[in-house]
Amino acid sequence: MLLNGAWESKVDIYNVFELRCKTTAYFGVGAIEKFKDICEFLNKKDMKKVLILTDEVVYNVTGIKEKVEKFLGEAGIEYIVYYGIKPNPNVKMIDEAKKMGLDFGAKAVIGIGGGSHIDTAKSVAVLLHEKYKNYTGSDLYELKFVPEEALPIIAINTTHGTGTEVDRFAVATIEEKGYKPALAYDSIYPIFAIDDPEITKSLPWSQTTYTAIDAINHVTEAATTLAASPYSILLAKETIRLVSKYLPQAQAKPGDLTARYFLLYASTIAGISFDNGLLHFTHALEHPLSGIRPDLPHGLGLAMLLPAVVKAIYPAQAEVLAEIYSPIVPGLKGVPGEAEEAAKGIEKWLFNIGVTQKLTDEGFKESDIDKLVELAFNTPSLDLLLSLAPVKATKEIVKQIYMDSLYPLNK
């Protein structure tokens, strides 16, 4: 058995890190009612015109529309709604929403939905600021300027995987180049977030499952980067424990509020974990997948890569990974030689919760690997993620991870 505290030997005590959580997040069943307080804040700050970014399904099916519009009306705040957000959002959506916001004279931006919606809201909030209104979404995501300011951002989160409602990250695709870069700026922290489990009850099985896997990937990386800290590892362990316990419950009973509550909490603390510990291989390698295949769910892409990533990094982070994955792969001793055992155990767990796809099942072939490797190294911002991996991110290692993800490890 793994000795308690064995992972502590992997912590660099000279690594000075920031404990980050700058968003005021209202969390719990009924948290949507706190939007009234947020509207009163906007009124007092004379932000009486807001741009809402969402899609028609999220806005109507979750029951958010009535609450949001009621409280905005009571506070005397005008609003306009951009409904064009889709999974894996692209810079064209950002530019469309920006134009709508500029024409309307928006003073704040509200993202309602999952990561796609909130990330787009963050991006648009930058481009609506007076300093940056002449830039485009492509300019932002090709890192042609560093945004130090943005309009105030409010996030109403409807999924339990992204963590973006409490962090400084955003993602968008530049489809013509196959790029899916990530941003990380202090200016795009939401000032307020709402995490209400009641809202997540309408998530279908696929989103319930894939978003929870996203959270697990966030913490797997955040606990093992070169920037990892005891804080990111602590949150990682709790995230995986909660997801392993409550995801099957939510899959079986979608309306179970207790399961939804703890999956949402796991997602939120996972967001804080990677806001502190950052990310490395899994996200850097998934972005090329959904960059060239925008219809691929982000969480599914991560799931297909996760076992191979753990196999690659386990020898360097055996103690940490054995500790945080004990609810899913019990009995690991935290020694380098059990890398394949750990990877196969994670894949078995994924299969048990219904995620059996590998890259070949989603249409990727061995002949695609070289292009994916090049995108991983050439997409703006992904070089930072790769530089934080616990083993040196050579093209050979990245290629091997993709190769190991084509087919099941458990044969």
mmCIF file of C-alpha atoms in Angstrom:
data_model
loop_
_atom_site.group_PDB
_atom_site.id
_atom_site.type_symbol
_atom_site.label_atom_id
_atom_site.label_comp_id
_atom_site.label_asym_id
_atom_site.label_seq_id
_atom_site.Cartn_x
_atom_site.Cartn_y
_atom_site.Cartn_z
ATOM 1 C CA MET A 1 0.000 0.000 0.000
ATOM 2 C CA LEU A 2 1.073 3.566 -0.650
ATOM 3 C CA LEU A 3 2.283 5.259 2.508
ATOM 4 C CA ASN A 4 0.343 8.345 3.525
ATOM 5 C CA GLY A 5 2.198 11.478 2.543
ATOM 6 C CA ALA A 6 4.610 9.763 0.139
ATOM 7 C CA TRP A 7 3.761 12.312 -2.551
ATOM 8 C CA GLU A 8 5.167 15.095 -0.368
ATOM 9 C CA SER A 9 8.662 14.045 -1.402
ATOM 10 C CA LYS A 10 7.895 15.322 -4.897
ATOM 11 C CA VAL A 11 7.128 18.883 -3.774
ATOM 12 C CA ASP A 12 9.771 21.526 -4.514
ATOM 13 C CA ILE A 13 9.708 23.650 -1.344
ATOM 14 C CA TYR A 14 11.624 26.394 -3.147
ATOM 15 C CA ASN A 15 8.945 26.759 -5.808
ATOM 16 C CA VAL A 16 7.202 30.021 -4.838
ATOM 17 C CA PHE A 17 3.588 29.783 -5.980
ATOM 18 C CA GLU A 18 0.486 31.938 -5.806
ATOM 19 C CA LEU A 19 -2.703 30.704 -4.148
ATOM 20 C CA ARG A 20 -5.238 31.916 -6.664
ATOM 21 C CA CYS A 21 -9.008 32.226 -6.429
ATOM 22 C CA LYS A 22 -10.030 35.730 -7.413
ATOM 23 C CA THR A 23 -13.664 35.178 -8.370
ATOM 24 C CA THR A 24 -16.580 35.521 -5.970
ATOM 25 C CA ALA A 25 -18.458 32.292 -6.713
ATOM 26 C CA TYR A 26 -21.930 31.641 -5.342
ATOM 27 C CA PHE A 27 -22.190 27.898 -4.893
ATOM 28 C CA GLY A 28 -25.101 25.651 -3.960
ATOM 29 C CA VAL A 29 -28.660 24.719 -4.819
ATOM 30 C CA GLY A 30 -30.532 27.959 -5.378
ATOM 31 C CA ALA A 31 -27.403 29.996 -6.144
ATOM 32 C CA ILE A 32 -29.113 31.409 -9.243
ATOM 33 C CA GLU A 33 -31.109 33.642 -6.870
ATOM 34 C CA LYS A 34 -27.848 35.454 -6.117
ATOM 35 C CA PHE A 35 -28.020 36.886 -9.604
ATOM 36 C CA LYS A 36 -30.309 39.493 -8.078
ATOM 37 C CA ASP A 37 -27.399 40.716 -5.934
ATOM 38 C CA ILE A 38 -25.140 40.748 -8.985
ATOM 39 C CA CYS A 39 -27.643 42.874 -10.890
ATOM 40 C CA GLU A 40 -27.792 45.320 -7.991
ATOM 41 C CA PHE A 41 -23.986 45.525 -8.100
ATOM 42 C CA LEU A 42 -24.063 46.261 -11.838
ATOM 43 C CA ASN A 43 -26.667 48.947 -11.275
ATOM 44 C CA LYS A 44 -24.622 50.661 -8.572
ATOM 45 C CA LYS A 45 -21.563 50.599 -10.835
ATOM 46 C CA ASP A 46 -23.629 52.192 -13.636
ATOM 47 C CA MET A 47 -23.209 49.124 -15.864
ATOM 48 C CA LYS A 48 -26.741 49.346 -17.209
ATOM 49 C CA LYS A 49 -26.194 47.598 -20.525
ATOM 50 C CA VAL A 50 -24.991 44.002 -20.668
ATOM 51 C CA LEU A 51 -24.240 41.493 -23.404
ATOM 52 C CA ILE A 52 -25.343 37.905 -22.702
ATOM 53 C CA LEU A 53 -23.588 35.058 -24.516
ATOM 54 C CA THR A 54 -25.369 31.713 -24.571
ATOM 55 C CA ASP A 55 -27.306 29.416 -26.902
ATOM 56 C CA GLU A 56 -31.044 28.890 -27.180
ATOM 57 C CA VAL A 57 -31.053 25.414 -25.636
ATOM 58 C CA VAL A 58 -29.049 26.377 -22.561
ATOM 59 C CA TYR A 59 -30.924 29.626 -22.097
ATOM 60 C CA ASN A 60 -34.381 28.063 -22.299
ATOM 61 C CA VAL A 61 -34.098 24.425 -21.144
ATOM 62 C CA THR A 62 -32.285 25.156 -17.875
ATOM 63 C CA GLY A 63 -34.860 27.674 -16.691
ATOM 64 C CA ILE A 64 -32.205 30.378 -16.443
ATOM 65 C CA LYS A 65 -33.881 32.759 -18.874
ATOM 66 C CA GLU A 66 -36.776 33.704 -16.596
ATOM 67 C CA LYS A 67 -34.552 34.334 -13.573
ATOM 68 C CA VAL A 68 -31.925 36.305 -15.459
ATOM 69 C CA GLU A 69 -34.342 38.537 -17.304
ATOM 70 C CA LYS A 70 -36.473 39.104 -14.198
ATOM 71 C CA PHE A 71 -33.550 40.308 -12.090
ATOM 72 C CA LEU A 72 -32.065 42.386 -14.916
ATOM 73 C CA GLY A 73 -35.438 44.067 -15.380
ATOM 74 C CA GLU A 74 -35.860 44.776 -11.682
ATOM 75 C CA ALA A 75 -32.416 46.412 -11.619
ATOM 76 C CA GLY A 76 -33.176 48.523 -14.669
ATOM 77 C CA ILE A 77 -30.433 46.890 -16.739
ATOM 78 C CA GLU A 78 -30.842 46.600 -20.509
ATOM 79 C CA TYR A 79 -29.548 43.469 -22.208
ATOM 80 C CA ILE A 80 -28.977 41.921 -25.596
ATOM 81 C CA VAL A 81 -28.447 38.192 -26.198
ATOM 82 C CA TYR A 82 -26.006 36.530 -28.577
ATOM 83 C CA TYR A 83 -27.236 32.968 -29.153
ATOM 84 C CA GLY A 84 -24.479 31.744 -31.490
ATOM 85 C CA ILE A 85 -22.211 29.857 -29.078
ATOM 86 C CA LYS A 86 -21.477 26.258 -30.055
ATOM 87 C CA PRO A 87 -19.160 23.588 -28.588
ATOM 88 C CA ASN A 88 -15.498 24.297 -29.333
ATOM 89 C CA PRO A 89 -16.190 27.985 -30.109
ATOM 90 C CA ASN A 90 -14.231 29.744 -32.808
ATOM 91 C CA VAL A 91 -12.945 33.274 -33.305
ATOM 92 C CA LYS A 92 -15.759 34.068 -35.766
ATOM 93 C CA MET A 93 -18.269 33.710 -32.931
ATOM 94 C CA ILE A 94 -16.126 36.011 -30.817
ATOM 95 C CA ASP A 95 -16.061 38.654 -33.547
ATOM 96 C CA GLU A 96 -19.831 38.418 -34.110
ATOM 97 C CA ALA A 97 -20.581 38.808 -30.423
ATOM 98 C CA LYS A 98 -18.061 41.630 -30.111
ATOM 99 C CA LYS A 99 -19.801 43.583 -32.909
ATOM 100 C CA MET A 100 -23.163 43.080 -31.224
ATOM 101 C CA GLY A 101 -21.736 44.295 -27.915
ATOM 102 C CA LEU A 102 -20.091 47.347 -29.451
ATOM 103 C CA ASP A 103 -23.260 48.345 -31.326
ATOM 104 C CA PHE A 104 -25.282 47.949 -28.130
ATOM 105 C CA GLY A 105 -22.795 49.769 -25.923
ATOM 106 C CA ALA A 106 -22.367 46.898 -23.466
ATOM 107 C CA LYS A 107 -20.639 47.698 -20.163
ATOM 108 C CA ALA A 108 -20.381 44.095 -18.905
ATOM 109 C CA VAL A 109 -20.530 40.570 -20.341
ATOM 110 C CA ILE A 110 -22.461 37.584 -18.993
ATOM 111 C CA GLY A 111 -21.594 34.062 -20.114
ATOM 112 C CA ILE A 112 -24.366 31.522 -19.534
ATOM 113 C CA GLY A 113 -23.509 27.884 -20.219
ATOM 114 C CA GLY A 114 -20.450 25.676 -20.045
ATOM 115 C CA GLY A 115 -16.847 26.294 -20.950
ATOM 116 C CA SER A 116 -17.604 27.289 -24.526
ATOM 117 C CA HIS A 117 -19.987 30.044 -23.458
ATOM 118 C CA ILE A 118 -17.960 31.396 -20.560
ATOM 119 C CA ASP A 119 -14.655 31.273 -22.450
ATOM 120 C CA THR A 120 -16.238 33.208 -25.309
ATOM 121 C CA ALA A 121 -17.629 35.740 -22.844
ATOM 122 C CA LYS A 122 -14.111 36.255 -21.485
ATOM 123 C CA SER A 123 -12.712 36.785 -24.967
ATOM 124 C CA VAL A 124 -15.453 39.207 -25.974
ATOM 125 C CA ALA A 125 -15.027 41.147 -22.723
ATOM 126 C CA VAL A 126 -11.420 41.832 -23.723
ATOM 127 C CA LEU A 127 -12.318 42.997 -27.232
ATOM 128 C CA LEU A 128 -15.107 45.257 -25.960
ATOM 129 C CA HIS A 129 -12.681 47.191 -23.799
ATOM 130 C CA GLU A 130 -11.802 50.600 -25.197
ATOM 131 C CA LYS A 131 -8.108 49.660 -25.455
ATOM 132 C CA TYR A 132 -8.675 46.590 -27.588
ATOM 133 C CA LYS A 133 -11.805 47.221 -29.651
ATOM 134 C CA ASN A 134 -9.793 47.395 -32.883
ATOM 135 C CA TYR A 135 -8.441 43.867 -32.426
ATOM 136 C CA THR A 136 -10.100 40.650 -33.615
ATOM 137 C CA GLY A 137 -10.596 37.261 -32.063
ATOM 138 C CA SER A 138 -7.728 35.921 -34.172
ATOM 139 C CA ASP A 139 -5.461 38.703 -32.914
ATOM 140 C CA LEU A 140 -6.310 37.753 -29.348
ATOM 141 C CA TYR A 141 -5.721 34.024 -29.815
ATOM 142 C CA GLU A 142 -2.595 34.419 -31.918
ATOM 143 C CA LEU A 143 -1.205 36.391 -28.962
ATOM 144 C CA LYS A 144 -0.686 39.619 -30.922
ATOM 145 C CA PHE A 145 -1.318 41.663 -27.780
ATOM 146 C CA VAL A 146 -1.508 41.120 -24.018
ATOM 147 C CA PRO A 147 -4.860 42.206 -22.575
ATOM 148 C CA GLU A 148 -4.364 43.851 -19.213
ATOM 149 C CA GLU A 149 -8.006 44.914 -18.932
ATOM 150 C CA ALA A 150 -11.460 43.681 -19.912
ATOM 151 C CA LEU A 151 -15.071 44.547 -19.254
ATOM 152 C CA PRO A 152 -16.487 42.924 -16.097
ATOM 153 C CA ILE A 153 -17.347 39.261 -16.662
ATOM 154 C CA ILE A 154 -20.120 37.296 -14.946
ATOM 155 C CA ALA A 155 -20.272 33.513 -15.382
ATOM 156 C CA ILE A 156 -23.419 31.443 -14.867
ATOM 157 C CA ASN A 157 -22.122 27.909 -15.131
ATOM 158 C CA THR A 158 -24.363 25.072 -16.361
ATOM 159 C CA THR A 159 -21.927 22.122 -16.473
ATOM 160 C CA HIS A 160 -19.594 20.395 -14.034
ATOM 161 C CA GLY A 161 -16.261 20.079 -15.766
ATOM 162 C CA THR A 162 -14.844 23.333 -17.000
ATOM 163 C CA GLY A 163 -13.786 25.313 -13.924
ATOM 164 C CA THR A 164 -13.580 28.375 -16.164
ATOM 165 C CA GLU A 165 -16.035 30.255 -13.982
ATOM 166 C CA VAL A 166 -13.320 30.616 -11.317
ATOM 167 C CA ASP A 167 -10.121 30.784 -13.354
ATOM 168 C CA ARG A 168 -8.170 32.992 -15.783
ATOM 169 C CA PHE A 169 -8.258 30.692 -18.817
ATOM 170 C CA ALA A 170 -10.133 30.734 -22.106
ATOM 171 C CA VAL A 171 -9.961 28.695 -25.302
ATOM 172 C CA ALA A 172 -11.117 29.246 -28.890
ATOM 173 C CA THR A 173 -10.409 27.705 -32.286
ATOM 174 C CA ILE A 174 -8.954 29.385 -35.367
ATOM 175 C CA GLU A 175 -10.481 26.827 -37.706
ATOM 176 C CA GLU A 176 -8.686 27.721 -40.928
ATOM 177 C CA LYS A 177 -5.340 27.002 -39.238
ATOM 178 C CA GLY A 178 -6.445 24.082 -37.080
ATOM 179 C CA TYR A 179 -5.285 26.067 -34.048
ATOM 180 C CA LYS A 180 -6.970 25.829 -30.663
ATOM 181 C CA PRO A 181 -4.883 28.089 -28.415
ATOM 182 C CA ALA A 182 -5.475 28.825 -24.742
ATOM 183 C CA LEU A 183 -5.316 32.183 -22.982
ATOM 184 C CA ALA A 184 -4.293 32.824 -19.389
ATOM 185 C CA TYR A 185 -4.701 36.416 -18.229
ATOM 186 C CA ASP A 186 -5.626 37.952 -14.902
ATOM 187 C CA SER A 187 -7.922 40.379 -16.715
ATOM 188 C CA ILE A 188 -10.369 37.594 -17.625
ATOM 189 C CA TYR A 189 -11.227 36.307 -14.179
ATOM 190 C CA PRO A 190 -14.991 36.602 -13.809
ATOM 191 C CA ILE A 191 -15.879 39.038 -11.030
ATOM 192 C CA PHE A 192 -18.851 36.846 -10.083
ATOM 193 C CA ALA A 193 -19.800 33.244 -10.823
ATOM 194 C CA ILE A 194 -22.881 31.174 -10.115
ATOM 195 C CA ASP A 195 -22.600 27.408 -9.581
ATOM 196 C CA ASP A 196 -26.100 26.042 -9.009
ATOM 197 C CA PRO A 197 -26.464 22.229 -9.118
ATOM 198 C CA GLU A 198 -30.153 22.586 -9.938
ATOM 199 C CA ILE A 199 -29.180 24.000 -13.330
ATOM 200 C CA THR A 200 -27.047 20.961 -14.203
ATOM 201 C CA LYS A 201 -29.850 18.396 -13.810
ATOM 202 C CA SER A 202 -30.804 18.757 -17.476
ATOM 203 C CA LEU A 203 -27.341 17.739 -18.728
ATOM 204 C CA PRO A 204 -27.555 14.654 -20.962
ATOM 205 C CA TRP A 205 -25.491 11.537 -20.218
ATOM 206 C CA SER A 206 -22.726 12.515 -22.633
ATOM 207 C CA GLN A 207 -22.168 15.992 -21.182
ATOM 208 C CA THR A 208 -22.499 14.708 -17.637
ATOM 209 C CA THR A 209 -19.762 12.177 -18.334
ATOM 210 C CA TYR A 210 -17.418 14.165 -20.556
ATOM 211 C CA THR A 211 -17.405 17.279 -18.388
ATOM 212 C CA ALA A 212 -16.609 15.215 -15.291
ATOM 213 C CA ILE A 213 -13.688 13.660 -17.174
ATOM 214 C CA ASP A 214 -12.530 17.165 -18.060
ATOM 215 C CA ALA A 215 -12.304 17.927 -14.341
ATOM 216 C CA ILE A 216 -10.253 14.773 -13.739
ATOM 217 C CA ASN A 217 -7.854 15.775 -16.488
ATOM 218 C CA HIS A 218 -7.510 19.272 -15.070
ATOM 219 C CA VAL A 219 -6.295 17.934 -11.747
ATOM 220 C CA THR A 220 -4.178 15.110 -13.151
ATOM 221 C CA GLU A 221 -2.143 17.753 -14.928
ATOM 222 C CA ALA A 222 -2.280 20.403 -12.200
ATOM 223 C CA ALA A 223 -0.921 17.929 -9.646
ATOM 224 C CA THR A 224 2.017 16.875 -11.825
ATOM 225 C CA THR A 225 3.240 19.997 -13.660
ATOM 226 C CA LEU A 226 6.535 21.659 -12.818
ATOM 227 C CA ALA A 227 4.387 24.366 -11.189
ATOM 228 C CA ALA A 228 2.451 21.921 -8.972
ATOM 229 C CA SER A 229 2.069 22.683 -5.281
ATOM 230 C CA PRO A 230 0.652 20.948 -2.198
ATOM 231 C CA TYR A 231 -2.496 22.990 -2.804
ATOM 232 C CA SER A 232 -3.021 21.803 -6.388
ATOM 233 C CA ILE A 233 -2.336 18.203 -5.282
ATOM 234 C CA LEU A 234 -4.766 18.420 -2.359
ATOM 235 C CA LEU A 235 -7.543 19.674 -4.631
ATOM 236 C CA ALA A 236 -6.665 17.006 -7.198
ATOM 237 C CA LYS A 237 -7.091 14.182 -4.732
ATOM 238 C CA GLU A 238 -10.491 15.432 -3.592
ATOM 239 C CA THR A 239 -11.666 16.051 -7.154
ATOM 240 C CA ILE A 240 -10.932 12.485 -8.247
ATOM 241 C CA ARG A 241 -12.498 11.055 -5.093
ATOM 242 C CA LEU A 242 -15.705 13.006 -5.652
ATOM 243 C CA VAL A 243 -15.967 12.265 -9.370
ATOM 244 C CA SER A 244 -15.332 8.539 -8.890
ATOM 245 C CA LYS A 245 -18.069 8.431 -6.244
ATOM 246 C CA TYR A 246 -20.748 10.675 -7.726
ATOM 247 C CA LEU A 247 -20.426 10.350 -11.504
ATOM 248 C CA PRO A 248 -22.013 6.874 -11.641
ATOM 249 C CA GLN A 249 -24.767 8.194 -9.387
ATOM 250 C CA ALA A 250 -25.494 11.125 -11.719
ATOM 251 C CA GLN A 251 -25.388 8.852 -14.760
ATOM 252 C CA ALA A 252 -27.969 6.535 -13.210
ATOM 253 C CA LYS A 253 -30.153 9.278 -11.708
ATOM 254 C CA PRO A 254 -29.701 12.571 -13.593
ATOM 255 C CA GLY A 255 -31.966 14.436 -11.189
ATOM 256 C CA ASP A 256 -29.980 13.484 -8.077
ATOM 257 C CA LEU A 257 -29.081 16.890 -6.636
ATOM 258 C CA THR A 258 -26.530 15.493 -4.198
ATOM 259 C CA ALA A 259 -24.590 13.882 -7.038
ATOM 260 C CA ARG A 260 -24.860 17.052 -9.119
ATOM 261 C CA TYR A 261 -23.731 19.170 -6.162
ATOM 262 C CA PHE A 262 -20.548 17.211 -5.562
ATOM 263 C CA LEU A 263 -19.699 16.871 -9.253
ATOM 264 C CA LEU A 264 -20.079 20.635 -9.586
ATOM 265 C CA TYR A 265 -17.965 21.189 -6.485
ATOM 266 C CA ALA A 266 -15.325 18.821 -7.868
ATOM 267 C CA SER A 267 -15.306 20.786 -11.119
ATOM 268 C CA THR A 268 -14.934 24.095 -9.312
ATOM 269 C CA ILE A 269 -12.043 23.027 -7.100
ATOM 270 C CA ALA A 270 -10.446 21.411 -10.161
ATOM 271 C CA GLY A 271 -10.603 24.815 -11.828
ATOM 272 C CA ILE A 272 -8.848 26.343 -8.834
ATOM 273 C CA SER A 273 -6.332 23.487 -8.855
ATOM 274 C CA PHE A 274 -5.227 24.111 -12.422
ATOM 275 C CA ASP A 275 -5.425 27.870 -11.980
ATOM 276 C CA ASN A 276 -2.608 27.286 -9.500
ATOM 277 C CA GLY A 277 -0.829 24.232 -10.908
ATOM 278 C CA LEU A 278 -1.494 24.838 -14.624
ATOM 279 C CA LEU A 279 -1.718 22.103 -17.293
ATOM 280 C CA HIS A 280 0.536 20.038 -19.530
ATOM 281 C CA PHE A 281 0.227 17.061 -21.894
ATOM 282 C CA THR A 282 -3.436 16.057 -21.994
ATOM 283 C CA HIS A 283 -4.789 19.490 -22.843
ATOM 284 C CA ALA A 284 -1.871 20.365 -25.115
ATOM 285 C CA LEU A 285 -2.521 17.184 -27.110
ATOM 286 C CA GLU A 286 -6.315 17.362 -27.055
ATOM 287 C CA HIS A 287 -6.479 20.862 -28.518
ATOM 288 C CA PRO A 288 -5.136 19.664 -31.901
ATOM 289 C CA LEU A 289 -7.767 16.892 -31.912
ATOM 290 C CA SER A 290 -10.757 19.210 -31.505
ATOM 291 C CA GLY A 291 -8.933 21.980 -33.364
ATOM 292 C CA ILE A 292 -9.186 19.991 -36.588
ATOM 293 C CA ARG A 293 -12.387 18.204 -35.522
ATOM 294 C CA PRO A 294 -14.593 20.879 -33.869
ATOM 295 C CA ASP A 295 -17.419 18.345 -33.469
ATOM 296 C CA LEU A 296 -15.287 16.249 -31.078
ATOM 297 C CA PRO A 297 -16.348 16.819 -27.456
ATOM 298 C CA HIS A 298 -13.402 18.197 -25.502
ATOM 299 C CA GLY A 299 -13.944 15.807 -22.590
ATOM 300 C CA LEU A 300 -14.027 12.789 -24.901
ATOM 301 C CA GLY A 301 -10.768 13.872 -26.503
ATOM 302 C CA LEU A 302 -9.203 14.126 -23.073
ATOM 303 C CA ALA A 303 -10.551 10.721 -22.051
ATOM 304 C CA MET A 304 -8.991 9.038 -25.067
ATOM 305 C CA LEU A 305 -5.576 10.535 -24.230
ATOM 306 C CA LEU A 306 -5.555 10.277 -20.440
ATOM 307 C CA PRO A 307 -4.324 6.683 -19.956
ATOM 308 C CA ALA A 308 -1.417 7.175 -22.361
ATOM 309 C CA VAL A 309 -0.467 10.469 -20.711
ATOM 310 C CA VAL A 310 -0.431 8.834 -17.277
ATOM 311 C CA LYS A 311 1.709 6.017 -18.682
ATOM 312 C CA ALA A 312 4.204 8.569 -20.023
ATOM 313 C CA ILE A 313 4.499 10.707 -16.878
ATOM 314 C CA TYR A 314 4.044 8.071 -14.166
ATOM 315 C CA PRO A 315 7.741 7.277 -13.692
ATOM 316 C CA ALA A 316 8.407 10.948 -12.894
ATOM 317 C CA GLN A 317 5.328 11.449 -10.685
ATOM 318 C CA ALA A 318 4.541 7.972 -9.343
ATOM 319 C CA GLU A 319 3.962 9.050 -5.739
ATOM 320 C CA VAL A 320 1.571 11.854 -6.655
ATOM 321 C CA LEU A 321 -0.424 9.872 -9.203
ATOM 322 C CA ALA A 322 -0.749 6.837 -6.947
ATOM 323 C CA GLU A 323 -2.066 9.096 -4.188
ATOM 324 C CA ILE A 324 -4.625 11.052 -6.188
ATOM 325 C CA TYR A 325 -5.827 8.054 -8.225
ATOM 326 C CA SER A 326 -6.301 5.715 -5.263
ATOM 327 C CA PRO A 327 -10.132 5.871 -5.550
ATOM 328 C CA ILE A 328 -9.973 4.712 -9.172
ATOM 329 C CA VAL A 329 -6.915 2.431 -9.186
ATOM 330 C CA PRO A 330 -6.497 1.191 -5.603
ATOM 331 C CA GLY A 331 -3.372 -0.582 -4.463
ATOM 332 C CA LEU A 332 -0.776 1.419 -6.366
ATOM 333 C CA LYS A 333 2.475 1.685 -4.436
ATOM 334 C CA GLY A 334 3.757 4.842 -6.076
ATOM 335 C CA VAL A 335 6.781 3.318 -7.789
ATOM 336 C CA PRO A 336 7.844 4.011 -11.405
ATOM 337 C CA GLY A 337 7.546 0.392 -12.537
ATOM 338 C CA GLU A 338 3.762 0.342 -12.232
ATOM 339 C CA ALA A 339 3.170 2.970 -14.943
ATOM 340 C CA GLU A 340 1.373 0.575 -17.278
ATOM 341 C CA GLU A 341 -0.708 -0.859 -14.429
ATOM 342 C CA ALA A 342 -1.858 2.653 -13.501
ATOM 343 C CA ALA A 343 -2.656 3.582 -17.108
ATOM 344 C CA LYS A 344 -4.611 0.382 -17.707
ATOM 345 C CA GLY A 345 -6.478 0.855 -14.442
ATOM 346 C CA ILE A 346 -7.587 4.346 -15.490
ATOM 347 C CA GLU A 347 -8.658 3.080 -18.908
ATOM 348 C CA LYS A 348 -10.641 0.285 -17.259
ATOM 349 C CA TRP A 349 -12.433 2.851 -15.091
ATOM 350 C CA LEU A 350 -13.239 4.951 -18.173
ATOM 351 C CA PHE A 351 -14.662 1.883 -19.907
ATOM 352 C CA ASN A 352 -16.709 1.045 -16.809
ATOM 353 C CA ILE A 353 -18.372 4.462 -16.863
ATOM 354 C CA GLY A 354 -19.213 4.025 -20.548
ATOM 355 C CA VAL A 355 -16.375 5.852 -22.289
ATOM 356 C CA THR A 356 -14.865 3.158 -24.479
ATOM 357 C CA GLN A 357 -13.761 5.214 -27.485
ATOM 358 C CA LYS A 358 -10.154 5.504 -28.572
ATOM 359 C CA LEU A 359 -8.767 7.699 -31.357
ATOM 360 C CA THR A 360 -9.438 5.146 -34.099
ATOM 361 C CA ASP A 361 -13.092 4.984 -33.054
ATOM 362 C CA GLU A 362 -13.349 8.722 -33.709
ATOM 363 C CA GLY A 363 -11.816 8.507 -37.181
ATOM 364 C CA PHE A 364 -8.167 9.306 -36.379
ATOM 365 C CA LYS A 365 -5.535 7.157 -38.037
ATOM 366 C CA GLU A 366 -1.840 6.540 -37.589
ATOM 367 C CA SER A 367 -1.276 8.696 -40.680
ATOM 368 C CA ASP A 368 -2.778 11.678 -38.787
ATOM 369 C CA ILE A 369 -0.267 11.532 -35.951
ATOM 370 C CA ASP A 370 2.502 13.616 -37.512
ATOM 371 C CA LYS A 371 0.066 16.463 -38.227
ATOM 372 C CA LEU A 372 -1.258 16.312 -34.640
ATOM 373 C CA VAL A 373 2.281 16.437 -33.272
ATOM 374 C CA GLU A 374 3.089 19.480 -35.370
ATOM 375 C CA LEU A 375 -0.068 21.259 -34.195
ATOM 376 C CA ALA A 376 0.790 20.481 -30.572
ATOM 377 C CA PHE A 377 4.143 22.206 -31.000
ATOM 378 C CA ASN A 378 3.087 25.026 -33.341
ATOM 379 C CA THR A 379 -0.281 26.164 -31.975
ATOM 380 C CA PRO A 380 0.163 29.453 -30.085
ATOM 381 C CA SER A 381 0.291 28.994 -26.291
ATOM 382 C CA LEU A 382 0.535 25.187 -26.278
ATOM 383 C CA ASP A 383 4.304 25.419 -25.995
ATOM 384 C CA LEU A 384 3.807 26.791 -22.461
ATOM 385 C CA LEU A 385 1.735 23.766 -21.479
ATOM 386 C CA LEU A 386 4.288 21.374 -22.946
ATOM 387 C CA SER A 387 7.111 23.152 -21.122
ATOM 388 C CA LEU A 388 5.392 22.376 -17.803
ATOM 389 C CA ALA A 389 5.221 18.609 -18.304
ATOM 390 C CA PRO A 390 7.043 16.545 -15.664
ATOM 391 C CA VAL A 391 9.035 14.792 -18.395
ATOM 392 C CA LYS A 392 10.662 16.640 -21.277
ATOM 393 C CA ALA A 393 8.084 17.142 -24.016
ATOM 394 C CA THR A 394 9.937 15.921 -27.062
ATOM 395 C CA LYS A 395 8.183 15.216 -30.329
ATOM 396 C CA GLU A 396 8.960 11.546 -29.799
ATOM 397 C CA ILE A 397 7.111 11.452 -26.467
ATOM 398 C CA VAL A 398 4.139 13.389 -27.834
ATOM 399 C CA LYS A 399 3.952 11.046 -30.822
ATOM 400 C CA GLN A 400 4.082 8.021 -28.526
ATOM 401 C CA ILE A 401 1.184 9.347 -26.445
ATOM 402 C CA TYR A 402 -0.912 9.769 -29.570
ATOM 403 C CA MET A 403 0.106 6.304 -30.792
ATOM 404 C CA ASP A 404 -0.790 4.721 -27.433
ATOM 405 C CA SER A 405 -4.191 6.432 -27.645
ATOM 406 C CA LEU A 406 -5.192 4.949 -30.998
ATOM 407 C CA TYR A 407 -6.255 1.622 -29.491
ATOM 408 C CA PRO A 408 -7.097 0.323 -26.005
ATOM 409 C CA LEU A 409 -4.203 -0.415 -23.682
ATOM 410 C CA ASN A 410 -6.219 -3.275 -22.208
ATOM 411 C CA LYS A 411 -6.241 -5.834 -24.995
#
